[in-house]
Coordinates of N, CA and C in Angstrom, one line a residue:
X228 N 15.5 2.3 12.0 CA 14.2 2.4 11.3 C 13.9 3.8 10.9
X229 N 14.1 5.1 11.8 CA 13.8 5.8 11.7 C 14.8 6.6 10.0
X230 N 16.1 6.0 10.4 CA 17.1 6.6 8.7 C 16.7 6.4 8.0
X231 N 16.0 4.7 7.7 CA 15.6 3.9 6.7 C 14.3 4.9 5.9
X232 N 13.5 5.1 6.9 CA 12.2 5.7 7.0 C 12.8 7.5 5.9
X233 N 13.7 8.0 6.5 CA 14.0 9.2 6.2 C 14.7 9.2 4.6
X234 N 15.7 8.1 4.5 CA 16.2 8.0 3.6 C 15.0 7.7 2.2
X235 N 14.4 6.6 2.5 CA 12.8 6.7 1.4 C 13.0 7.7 0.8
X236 N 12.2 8.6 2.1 CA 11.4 9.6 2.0 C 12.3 10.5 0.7
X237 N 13.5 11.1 1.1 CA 14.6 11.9 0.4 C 14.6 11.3 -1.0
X238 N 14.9 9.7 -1.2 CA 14.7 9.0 -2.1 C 13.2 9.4 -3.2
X239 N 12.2 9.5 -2.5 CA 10.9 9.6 -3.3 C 11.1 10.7 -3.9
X240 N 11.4 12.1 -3.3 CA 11.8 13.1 -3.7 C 12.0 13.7 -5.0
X241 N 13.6 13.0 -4.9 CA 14.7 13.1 -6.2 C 14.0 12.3 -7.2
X242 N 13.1 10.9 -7.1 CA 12.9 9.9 -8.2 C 11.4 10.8 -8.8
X243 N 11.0 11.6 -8.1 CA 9.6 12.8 -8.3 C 9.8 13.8 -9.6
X244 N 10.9 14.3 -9.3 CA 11.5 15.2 -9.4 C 10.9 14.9 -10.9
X245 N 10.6 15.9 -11.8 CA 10.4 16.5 -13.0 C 9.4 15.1 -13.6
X246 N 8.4 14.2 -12.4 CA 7.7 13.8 -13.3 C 6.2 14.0 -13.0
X247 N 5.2 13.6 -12.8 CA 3.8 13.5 -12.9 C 3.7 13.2 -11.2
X248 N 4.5 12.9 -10.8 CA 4.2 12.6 -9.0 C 5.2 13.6 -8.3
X249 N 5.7 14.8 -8.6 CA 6.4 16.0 -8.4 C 5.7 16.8 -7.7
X250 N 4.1 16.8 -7.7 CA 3.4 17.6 -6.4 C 2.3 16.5 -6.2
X251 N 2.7 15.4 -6.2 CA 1.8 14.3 -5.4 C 2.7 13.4 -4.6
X252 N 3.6 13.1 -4.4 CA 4.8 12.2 -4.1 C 4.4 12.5 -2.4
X253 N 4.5 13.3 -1.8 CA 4.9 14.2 -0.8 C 3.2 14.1 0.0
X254 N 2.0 13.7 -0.8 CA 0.7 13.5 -0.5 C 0.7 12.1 0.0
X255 N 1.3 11.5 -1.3 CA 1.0 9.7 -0.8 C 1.9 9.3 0.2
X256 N 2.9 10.3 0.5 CA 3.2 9.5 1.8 C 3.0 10.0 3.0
X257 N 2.4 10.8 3.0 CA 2.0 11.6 4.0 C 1.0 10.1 4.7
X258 N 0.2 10.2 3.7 CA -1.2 9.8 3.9 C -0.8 8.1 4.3
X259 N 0.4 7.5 3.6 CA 0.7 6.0 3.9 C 1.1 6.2 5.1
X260 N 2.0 6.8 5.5 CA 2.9 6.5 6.5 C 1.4 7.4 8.1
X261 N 0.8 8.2 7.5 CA -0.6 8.4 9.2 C -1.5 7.4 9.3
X262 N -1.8 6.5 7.8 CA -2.6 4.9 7.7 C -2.1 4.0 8.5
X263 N -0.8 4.0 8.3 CA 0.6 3.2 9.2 C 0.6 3.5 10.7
X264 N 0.1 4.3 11.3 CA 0.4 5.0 12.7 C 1.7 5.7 12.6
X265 N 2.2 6.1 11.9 CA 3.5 6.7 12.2 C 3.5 8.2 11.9
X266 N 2.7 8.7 12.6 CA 2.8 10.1 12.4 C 4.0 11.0 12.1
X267 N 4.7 10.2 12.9 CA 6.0 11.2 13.0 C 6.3 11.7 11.4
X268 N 6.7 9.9 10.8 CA 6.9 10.8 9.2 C 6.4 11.6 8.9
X269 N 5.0 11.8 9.0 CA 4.5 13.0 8.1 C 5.3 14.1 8.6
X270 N 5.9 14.4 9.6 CA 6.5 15.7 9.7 C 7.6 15.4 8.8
X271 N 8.5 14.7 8.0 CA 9.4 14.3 7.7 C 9.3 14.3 5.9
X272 N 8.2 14.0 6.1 CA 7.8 14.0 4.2 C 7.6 15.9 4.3
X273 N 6.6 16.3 5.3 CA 6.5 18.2 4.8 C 8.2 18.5 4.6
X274 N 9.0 18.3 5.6 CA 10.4 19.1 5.7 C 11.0 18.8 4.8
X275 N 11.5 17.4 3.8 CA 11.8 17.2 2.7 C 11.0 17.8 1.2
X276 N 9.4 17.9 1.5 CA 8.9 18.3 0.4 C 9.5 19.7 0.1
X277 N 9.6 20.7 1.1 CA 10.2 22.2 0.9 C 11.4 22.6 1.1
X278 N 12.6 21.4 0.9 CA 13.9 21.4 1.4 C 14.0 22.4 0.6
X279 N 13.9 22.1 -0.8 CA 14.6 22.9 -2.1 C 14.2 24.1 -2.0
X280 N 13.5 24.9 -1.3 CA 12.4 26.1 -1.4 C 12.1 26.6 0.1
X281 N 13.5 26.6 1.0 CA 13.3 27.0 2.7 C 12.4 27.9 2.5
X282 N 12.7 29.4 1.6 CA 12.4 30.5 2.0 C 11.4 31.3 0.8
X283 N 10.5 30.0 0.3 CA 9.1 30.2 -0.3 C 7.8 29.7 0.3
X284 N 7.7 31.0 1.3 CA 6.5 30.4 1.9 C 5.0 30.2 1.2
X285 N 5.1 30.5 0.2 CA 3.9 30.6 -0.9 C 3.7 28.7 -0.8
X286 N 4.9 28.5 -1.3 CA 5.3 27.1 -1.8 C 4.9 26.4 -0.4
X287 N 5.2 26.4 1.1 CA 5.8 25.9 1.8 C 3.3 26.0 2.2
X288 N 3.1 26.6 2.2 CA 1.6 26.7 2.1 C 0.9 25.6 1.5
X289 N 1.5 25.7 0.1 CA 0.6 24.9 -0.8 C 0.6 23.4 -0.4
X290 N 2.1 22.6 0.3 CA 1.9 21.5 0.4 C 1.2 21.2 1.8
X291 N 1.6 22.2 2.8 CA 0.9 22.4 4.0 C -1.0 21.7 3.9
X292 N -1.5 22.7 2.8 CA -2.6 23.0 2.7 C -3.4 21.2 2.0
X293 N -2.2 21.0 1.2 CA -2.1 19.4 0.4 C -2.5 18.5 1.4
X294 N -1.6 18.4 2.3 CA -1.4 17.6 3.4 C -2.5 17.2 4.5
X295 N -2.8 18.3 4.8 CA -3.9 18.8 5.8 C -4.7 18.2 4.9
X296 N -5.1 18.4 3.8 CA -6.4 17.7 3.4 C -6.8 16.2 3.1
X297 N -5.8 15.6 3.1 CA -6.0 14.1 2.7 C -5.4 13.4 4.3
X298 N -5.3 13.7 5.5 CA -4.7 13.1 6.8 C -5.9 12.9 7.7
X299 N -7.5 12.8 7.6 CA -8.3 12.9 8.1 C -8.4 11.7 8.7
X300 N -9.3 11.2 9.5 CA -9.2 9.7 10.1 C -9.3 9.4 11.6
X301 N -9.8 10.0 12.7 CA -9.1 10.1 13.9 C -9.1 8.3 14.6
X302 N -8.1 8.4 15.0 CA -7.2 9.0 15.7 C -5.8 9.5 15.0
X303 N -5.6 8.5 14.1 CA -4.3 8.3 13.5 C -3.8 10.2 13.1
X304 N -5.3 10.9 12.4 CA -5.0 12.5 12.0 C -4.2 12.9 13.1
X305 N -4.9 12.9 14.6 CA -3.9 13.2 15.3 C -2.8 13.5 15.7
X306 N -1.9 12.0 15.5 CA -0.8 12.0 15.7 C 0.1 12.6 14.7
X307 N -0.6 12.4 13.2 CA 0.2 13.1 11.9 C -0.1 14.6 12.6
X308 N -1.0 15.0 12.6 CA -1.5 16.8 13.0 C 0.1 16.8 13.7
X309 N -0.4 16.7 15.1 CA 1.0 17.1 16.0 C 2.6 17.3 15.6
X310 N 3.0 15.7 15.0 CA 4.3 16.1 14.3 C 4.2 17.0 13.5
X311 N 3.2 16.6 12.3 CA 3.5 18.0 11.5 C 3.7 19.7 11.4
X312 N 2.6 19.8 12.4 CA 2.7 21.3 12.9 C 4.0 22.1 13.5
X313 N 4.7 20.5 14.1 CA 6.5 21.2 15.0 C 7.5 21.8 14.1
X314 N 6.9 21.1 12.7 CA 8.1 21.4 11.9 C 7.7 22.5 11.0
X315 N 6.1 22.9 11.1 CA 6.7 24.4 10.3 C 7.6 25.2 10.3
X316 N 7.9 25.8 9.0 CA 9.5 26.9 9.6 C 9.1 28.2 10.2
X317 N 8.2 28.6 10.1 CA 7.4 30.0 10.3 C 6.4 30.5 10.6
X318 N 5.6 31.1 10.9 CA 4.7 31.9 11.0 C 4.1 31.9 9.7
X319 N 4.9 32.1 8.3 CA 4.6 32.6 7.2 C 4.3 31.6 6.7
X320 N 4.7 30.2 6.8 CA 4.8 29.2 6.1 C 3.4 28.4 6.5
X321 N 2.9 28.9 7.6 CA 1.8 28.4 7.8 C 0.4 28.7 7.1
X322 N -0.6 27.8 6.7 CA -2.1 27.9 6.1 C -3.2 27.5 7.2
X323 N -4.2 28.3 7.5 CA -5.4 28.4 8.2 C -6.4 28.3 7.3
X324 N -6.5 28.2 6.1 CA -8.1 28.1 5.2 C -8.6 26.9 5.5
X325 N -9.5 27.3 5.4 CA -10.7 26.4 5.1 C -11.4 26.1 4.0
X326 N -11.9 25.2 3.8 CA -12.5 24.9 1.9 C -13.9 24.8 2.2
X327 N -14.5 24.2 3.7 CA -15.8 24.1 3.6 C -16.9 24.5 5.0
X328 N -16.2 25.6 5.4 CA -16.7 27.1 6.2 C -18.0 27.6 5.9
X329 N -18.5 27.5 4.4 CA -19.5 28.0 4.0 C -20.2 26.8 3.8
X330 N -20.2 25.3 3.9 CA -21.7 24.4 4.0 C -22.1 25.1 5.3
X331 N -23.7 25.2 5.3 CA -24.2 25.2 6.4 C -24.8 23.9 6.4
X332 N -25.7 23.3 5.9 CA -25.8 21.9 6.4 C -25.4 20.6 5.4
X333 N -24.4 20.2 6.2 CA -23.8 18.8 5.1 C -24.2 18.1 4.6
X334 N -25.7 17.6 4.7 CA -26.8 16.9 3.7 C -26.5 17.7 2.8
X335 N -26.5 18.7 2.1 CA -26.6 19.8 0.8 C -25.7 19.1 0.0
X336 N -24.7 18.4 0.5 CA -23.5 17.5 -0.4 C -23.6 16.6 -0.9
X337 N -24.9 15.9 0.1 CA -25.3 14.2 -0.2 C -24.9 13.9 -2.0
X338 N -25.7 14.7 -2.9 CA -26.2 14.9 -4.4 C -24.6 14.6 -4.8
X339 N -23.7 15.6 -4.8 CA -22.4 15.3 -5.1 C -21.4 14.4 -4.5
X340 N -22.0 13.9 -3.2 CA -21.1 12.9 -3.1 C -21.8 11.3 -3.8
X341 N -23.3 11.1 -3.8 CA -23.5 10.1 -4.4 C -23.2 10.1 -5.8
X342 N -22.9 11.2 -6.6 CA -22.2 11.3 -7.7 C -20.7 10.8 -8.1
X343 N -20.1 11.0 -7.2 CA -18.2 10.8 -6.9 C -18.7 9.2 -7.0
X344 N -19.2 8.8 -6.2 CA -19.1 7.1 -5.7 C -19.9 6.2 -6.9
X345 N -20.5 7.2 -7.5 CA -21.2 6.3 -8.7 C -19.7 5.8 -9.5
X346 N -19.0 7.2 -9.8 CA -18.0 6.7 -11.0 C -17.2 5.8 -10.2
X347 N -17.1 5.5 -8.9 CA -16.5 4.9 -8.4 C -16.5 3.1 -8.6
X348 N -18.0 3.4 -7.7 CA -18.4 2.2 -7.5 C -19.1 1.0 -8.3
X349 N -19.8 2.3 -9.2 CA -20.5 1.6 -10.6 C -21.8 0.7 -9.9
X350 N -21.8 -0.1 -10.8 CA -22.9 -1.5 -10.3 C -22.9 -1.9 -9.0
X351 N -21.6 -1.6 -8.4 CA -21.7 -2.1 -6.6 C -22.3 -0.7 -6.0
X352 N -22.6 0.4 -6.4 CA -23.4 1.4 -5.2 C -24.7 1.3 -4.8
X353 N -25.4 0.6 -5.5 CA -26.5 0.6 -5.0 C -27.0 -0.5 -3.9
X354 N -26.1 -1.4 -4.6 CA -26.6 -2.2 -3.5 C -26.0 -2.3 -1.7
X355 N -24.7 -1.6 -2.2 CA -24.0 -1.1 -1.1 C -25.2 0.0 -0.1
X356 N -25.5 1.0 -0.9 CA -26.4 1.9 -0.2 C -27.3 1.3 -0.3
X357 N -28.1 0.8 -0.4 CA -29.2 -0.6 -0.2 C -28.8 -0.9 1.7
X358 N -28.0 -1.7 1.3 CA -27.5 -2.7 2.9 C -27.3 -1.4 3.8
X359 N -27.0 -0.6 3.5 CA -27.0 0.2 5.0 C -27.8 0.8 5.4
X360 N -28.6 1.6 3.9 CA -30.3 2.0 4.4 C -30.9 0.4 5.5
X361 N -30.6 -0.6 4.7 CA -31.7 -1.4 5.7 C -31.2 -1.7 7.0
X362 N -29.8 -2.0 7.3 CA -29.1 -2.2 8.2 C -28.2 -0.9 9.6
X363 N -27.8 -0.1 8.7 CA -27.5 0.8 10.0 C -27.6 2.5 8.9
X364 N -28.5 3.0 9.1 CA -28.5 4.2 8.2 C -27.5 5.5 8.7
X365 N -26.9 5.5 9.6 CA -26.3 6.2 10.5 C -24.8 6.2 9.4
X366 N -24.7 4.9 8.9 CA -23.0 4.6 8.3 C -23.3 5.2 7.2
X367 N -24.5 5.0 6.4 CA -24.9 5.8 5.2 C -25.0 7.0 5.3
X368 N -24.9 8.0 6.3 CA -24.8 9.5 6.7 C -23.1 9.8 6.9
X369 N -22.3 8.9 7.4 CA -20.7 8.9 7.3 C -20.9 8.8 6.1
X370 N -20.9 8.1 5.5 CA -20.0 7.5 4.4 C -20.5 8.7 3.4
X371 N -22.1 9.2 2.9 CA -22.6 9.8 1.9 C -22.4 11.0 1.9
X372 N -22.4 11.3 3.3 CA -23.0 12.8 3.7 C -21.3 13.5 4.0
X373 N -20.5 12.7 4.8 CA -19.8 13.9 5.0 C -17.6 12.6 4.7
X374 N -18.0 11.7 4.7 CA -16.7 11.1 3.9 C -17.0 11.4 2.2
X375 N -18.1 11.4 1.6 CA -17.9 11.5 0.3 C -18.3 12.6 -0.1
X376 N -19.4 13.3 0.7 CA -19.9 14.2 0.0 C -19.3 15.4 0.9
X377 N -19.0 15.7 1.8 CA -18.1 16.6 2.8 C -16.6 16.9 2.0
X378 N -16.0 15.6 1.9 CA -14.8 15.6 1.6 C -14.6 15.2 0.4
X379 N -14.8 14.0 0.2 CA -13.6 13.2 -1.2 C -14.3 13.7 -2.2
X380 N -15.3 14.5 -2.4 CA -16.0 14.7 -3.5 C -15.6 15.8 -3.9
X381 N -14.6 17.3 -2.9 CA -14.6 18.6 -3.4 C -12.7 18.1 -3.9
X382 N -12.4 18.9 -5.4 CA -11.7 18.7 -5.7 C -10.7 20.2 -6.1
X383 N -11.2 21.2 -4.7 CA -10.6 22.5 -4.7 C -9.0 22.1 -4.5
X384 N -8.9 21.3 -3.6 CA -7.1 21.3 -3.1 C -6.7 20.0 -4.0
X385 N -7.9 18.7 -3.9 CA -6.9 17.6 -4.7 C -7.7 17.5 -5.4
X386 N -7.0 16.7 -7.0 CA -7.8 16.5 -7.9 C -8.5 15.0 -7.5
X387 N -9.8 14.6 -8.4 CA -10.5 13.3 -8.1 C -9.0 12.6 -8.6
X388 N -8.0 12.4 -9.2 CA -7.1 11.6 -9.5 C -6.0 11.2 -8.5
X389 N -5.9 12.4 -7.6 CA -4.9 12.3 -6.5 C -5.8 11.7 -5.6
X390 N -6.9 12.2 -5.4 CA -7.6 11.4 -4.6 C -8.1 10.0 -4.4
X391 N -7.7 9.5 -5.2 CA -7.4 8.0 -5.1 C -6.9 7.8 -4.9
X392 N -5.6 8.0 -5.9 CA -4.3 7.6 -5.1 C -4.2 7.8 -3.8
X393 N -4.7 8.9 -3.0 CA -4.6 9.0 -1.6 C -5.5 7.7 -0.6
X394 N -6.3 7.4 -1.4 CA -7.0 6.2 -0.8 C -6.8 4.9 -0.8
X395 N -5.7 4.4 -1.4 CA -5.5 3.9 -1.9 C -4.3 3.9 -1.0
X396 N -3.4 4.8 -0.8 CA -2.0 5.0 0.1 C -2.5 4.9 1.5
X397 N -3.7 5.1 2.0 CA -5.0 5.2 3.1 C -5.3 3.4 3.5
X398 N -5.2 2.8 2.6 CA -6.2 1.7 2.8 C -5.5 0.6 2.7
X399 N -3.9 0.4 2.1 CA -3.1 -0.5 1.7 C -2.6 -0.9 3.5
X400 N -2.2 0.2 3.7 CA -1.8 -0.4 5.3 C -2.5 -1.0 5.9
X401 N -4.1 -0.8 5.7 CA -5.0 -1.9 6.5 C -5.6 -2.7 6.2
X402 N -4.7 -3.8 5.2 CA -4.9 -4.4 4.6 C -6.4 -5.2 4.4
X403 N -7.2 -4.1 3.8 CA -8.4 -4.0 3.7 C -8.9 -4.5 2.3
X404 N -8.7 -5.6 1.6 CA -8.1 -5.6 0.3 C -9.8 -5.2 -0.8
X405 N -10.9 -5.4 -0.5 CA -12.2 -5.2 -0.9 C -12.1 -3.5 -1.2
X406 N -11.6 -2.6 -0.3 CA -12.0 -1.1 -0.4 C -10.6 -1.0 -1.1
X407 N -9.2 -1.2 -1.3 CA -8.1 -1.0 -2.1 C -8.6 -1.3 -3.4
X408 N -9.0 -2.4 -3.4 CA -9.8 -3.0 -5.3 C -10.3 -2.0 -5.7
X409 N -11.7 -1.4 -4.8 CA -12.6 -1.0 -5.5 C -11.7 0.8 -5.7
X410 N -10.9 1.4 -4.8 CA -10.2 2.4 -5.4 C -9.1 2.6 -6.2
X411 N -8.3 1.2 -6.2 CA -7.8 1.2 -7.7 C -8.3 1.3 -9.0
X412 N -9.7 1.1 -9.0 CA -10.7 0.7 -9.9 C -11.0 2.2 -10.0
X413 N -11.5 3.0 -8.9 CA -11.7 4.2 -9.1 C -10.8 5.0 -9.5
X414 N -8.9 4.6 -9.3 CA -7.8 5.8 -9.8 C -8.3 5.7 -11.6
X415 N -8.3 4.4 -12.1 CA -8.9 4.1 -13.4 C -10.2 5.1 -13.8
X416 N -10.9 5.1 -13.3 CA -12.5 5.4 -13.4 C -12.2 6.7 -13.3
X417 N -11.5 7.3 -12.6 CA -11.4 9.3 -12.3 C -10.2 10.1 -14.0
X418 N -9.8 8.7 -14.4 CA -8.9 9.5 -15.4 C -7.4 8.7 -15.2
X419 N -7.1 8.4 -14.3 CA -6.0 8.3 -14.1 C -5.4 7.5 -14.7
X420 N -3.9 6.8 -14.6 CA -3.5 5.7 -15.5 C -2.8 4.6 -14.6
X421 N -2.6 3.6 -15.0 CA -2.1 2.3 -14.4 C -0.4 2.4 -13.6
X422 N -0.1 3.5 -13.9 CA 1.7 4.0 -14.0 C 0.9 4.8 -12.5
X423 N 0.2 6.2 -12.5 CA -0.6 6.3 -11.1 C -0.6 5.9 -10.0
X424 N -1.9 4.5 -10.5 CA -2.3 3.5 -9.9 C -1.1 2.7 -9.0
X425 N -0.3 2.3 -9.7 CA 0.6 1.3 -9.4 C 2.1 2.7 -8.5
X426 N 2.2 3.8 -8.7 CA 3.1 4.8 -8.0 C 2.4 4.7 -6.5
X427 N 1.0 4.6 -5.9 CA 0.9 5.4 -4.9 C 0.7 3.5 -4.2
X428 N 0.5 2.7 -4.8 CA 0.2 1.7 -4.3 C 1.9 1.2 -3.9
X429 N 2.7 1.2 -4.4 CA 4.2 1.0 -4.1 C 4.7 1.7 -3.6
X430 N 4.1 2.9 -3.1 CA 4.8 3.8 -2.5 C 4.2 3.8 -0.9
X431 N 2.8 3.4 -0.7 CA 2.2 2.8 0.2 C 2.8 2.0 1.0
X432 N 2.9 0.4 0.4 CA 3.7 -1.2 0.6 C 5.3 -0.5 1.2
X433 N 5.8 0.3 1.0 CA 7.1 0.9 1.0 C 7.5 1.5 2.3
X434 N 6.3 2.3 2.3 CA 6.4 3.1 3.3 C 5.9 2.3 5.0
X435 N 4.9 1.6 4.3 CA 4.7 0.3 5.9 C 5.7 -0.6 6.1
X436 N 6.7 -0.6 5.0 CA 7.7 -1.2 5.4 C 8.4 -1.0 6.1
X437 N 8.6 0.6 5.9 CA 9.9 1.0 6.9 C 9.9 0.6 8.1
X438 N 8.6 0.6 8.8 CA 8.0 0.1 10.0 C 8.2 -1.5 10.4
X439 N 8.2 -2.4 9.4 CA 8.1 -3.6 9.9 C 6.6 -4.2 9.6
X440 N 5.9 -4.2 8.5 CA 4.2 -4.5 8.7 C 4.7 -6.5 8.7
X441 N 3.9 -6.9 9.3 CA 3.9 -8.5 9.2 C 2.6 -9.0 9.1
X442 N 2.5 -10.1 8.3 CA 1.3 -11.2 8.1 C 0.6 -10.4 7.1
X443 N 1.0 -10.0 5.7 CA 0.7 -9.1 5.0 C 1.1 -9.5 3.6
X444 N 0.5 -10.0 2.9 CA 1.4 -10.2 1.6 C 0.8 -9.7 0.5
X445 N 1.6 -8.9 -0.2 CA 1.5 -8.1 -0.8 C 1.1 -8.1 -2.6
X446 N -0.4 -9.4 -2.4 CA -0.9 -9.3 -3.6 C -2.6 -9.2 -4.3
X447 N -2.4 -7.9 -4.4 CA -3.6 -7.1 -4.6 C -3.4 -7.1 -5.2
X448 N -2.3 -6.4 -6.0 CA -2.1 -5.9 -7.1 C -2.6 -7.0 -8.4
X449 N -1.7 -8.2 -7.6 CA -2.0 -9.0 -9.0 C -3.5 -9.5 -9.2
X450 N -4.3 -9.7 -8.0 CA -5.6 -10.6 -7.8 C -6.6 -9.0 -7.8
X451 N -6.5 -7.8 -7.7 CA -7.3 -6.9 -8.3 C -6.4 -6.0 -9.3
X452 N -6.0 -6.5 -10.4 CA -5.4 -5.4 -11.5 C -6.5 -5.0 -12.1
X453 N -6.7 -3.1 -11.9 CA -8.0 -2.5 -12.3 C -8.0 -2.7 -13.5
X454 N -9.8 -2.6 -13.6 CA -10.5 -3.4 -15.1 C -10.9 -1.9 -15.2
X455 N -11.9 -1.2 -16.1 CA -12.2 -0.4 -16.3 C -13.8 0.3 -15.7

């Protein structure tokens, strides 16, 4: 499992190579394979991402920094955290920044994250944030204040376009098919294109495979193909 798993990975790589998933390839699987519990890959997608480039730690930074920011989730971050960190090559090759050091208080985001989820969600956000104001307002403080408006809303390291696709490579393993719809809907809605959409979602399905996923069948795609 584990060759199978590696071989992909190598495989994703080279098929990346000189196109539009060339500095995103290496994100979506990061992000499928810590959704999956298999942290370990993620050390395996960074070491392949910078094969070609040992001794550019500039380079060896940027995907570091990529990675780190779409692996969030605990417990599963965890496990991806740990493997990943064994395999830096260096000292040099390592990144410490931080992107949001300077909120002092994360309500200040609410405004821009209820923005992100508009283009998202469209006609379904209100009533969404409806049901949780009346029902548990606490999940409307996750979800507003510091998953959308903390995170998926700043688009310093990823763009809103990758960022779907990362949610999307996030959500396919759990087979959660209501929140996969509505962010394929969003890769559409942020810019992105159906070639995108359909790259991180097969690369997702691909990657839970290496593992073995069962009782899962694999048709979203056809019963949510994003509308506009």
């Amino acid at each position: 499992m584990d060759q199978a798993a590696k071989q992909y990975i190598a495989s994703l790589h080279n098929q990346s190579t000189g196109t539009d998933l060339e500095d995103t390839w290496y994100c979506i699987a990061a992000c499928s394979f810590a959704a999956s519990n298999k942290g370990c890959y993620v050390a395996d997608v960074f070491t392949e991402a910078i094969s070609s480039r040992q001794e550019d730690h500039e380079y060896h930074r940027h995907v570091l920094k990529r990675i780190k920011g779409i692996i969030y989730g605990i417990p599963r971050v965890i496990n991806a955290f740990r493997a990943l960190v064994k395999v830096i090559p260096s000292p040099e090759s390592n990144e410490t920044s931080t992107i949001r050091n300077h909120i002092k208080a994360p309500a200040d985001t609410d405004e821009r994250g209820i923005e992100y989820m508009r283009n998202i969600f469209r006609a379904d956000l209100d009533p969404f944030l409806g049901t949780m104001d009346k029902y548990w307002p606490d999940l409307r403080t996750l979800v507003v204040t510091y998953i959308y408006g903390y995170y998926q809303s700043d688009t310093s390291v990823l763009d809103s376009i990758t960022t779907s696709q990362l949610n999307i490579a996030t959500l396919v393993p759990m087979d959660v098919a209501a929140e996969v719809a509505w962010h394929m809907r969003g890769t559409i809605r942020n810019g992105g294109t159906e070639d995108q959409l359909k790259a991180a979602y097969d690369i997702a399905l691909t990657a839970w495979d290496t593992h073995g996923r069962s009782g899962y069948q694999p048709t979203l795609w056809l019963k949510y193909k994003p509308r506009p």
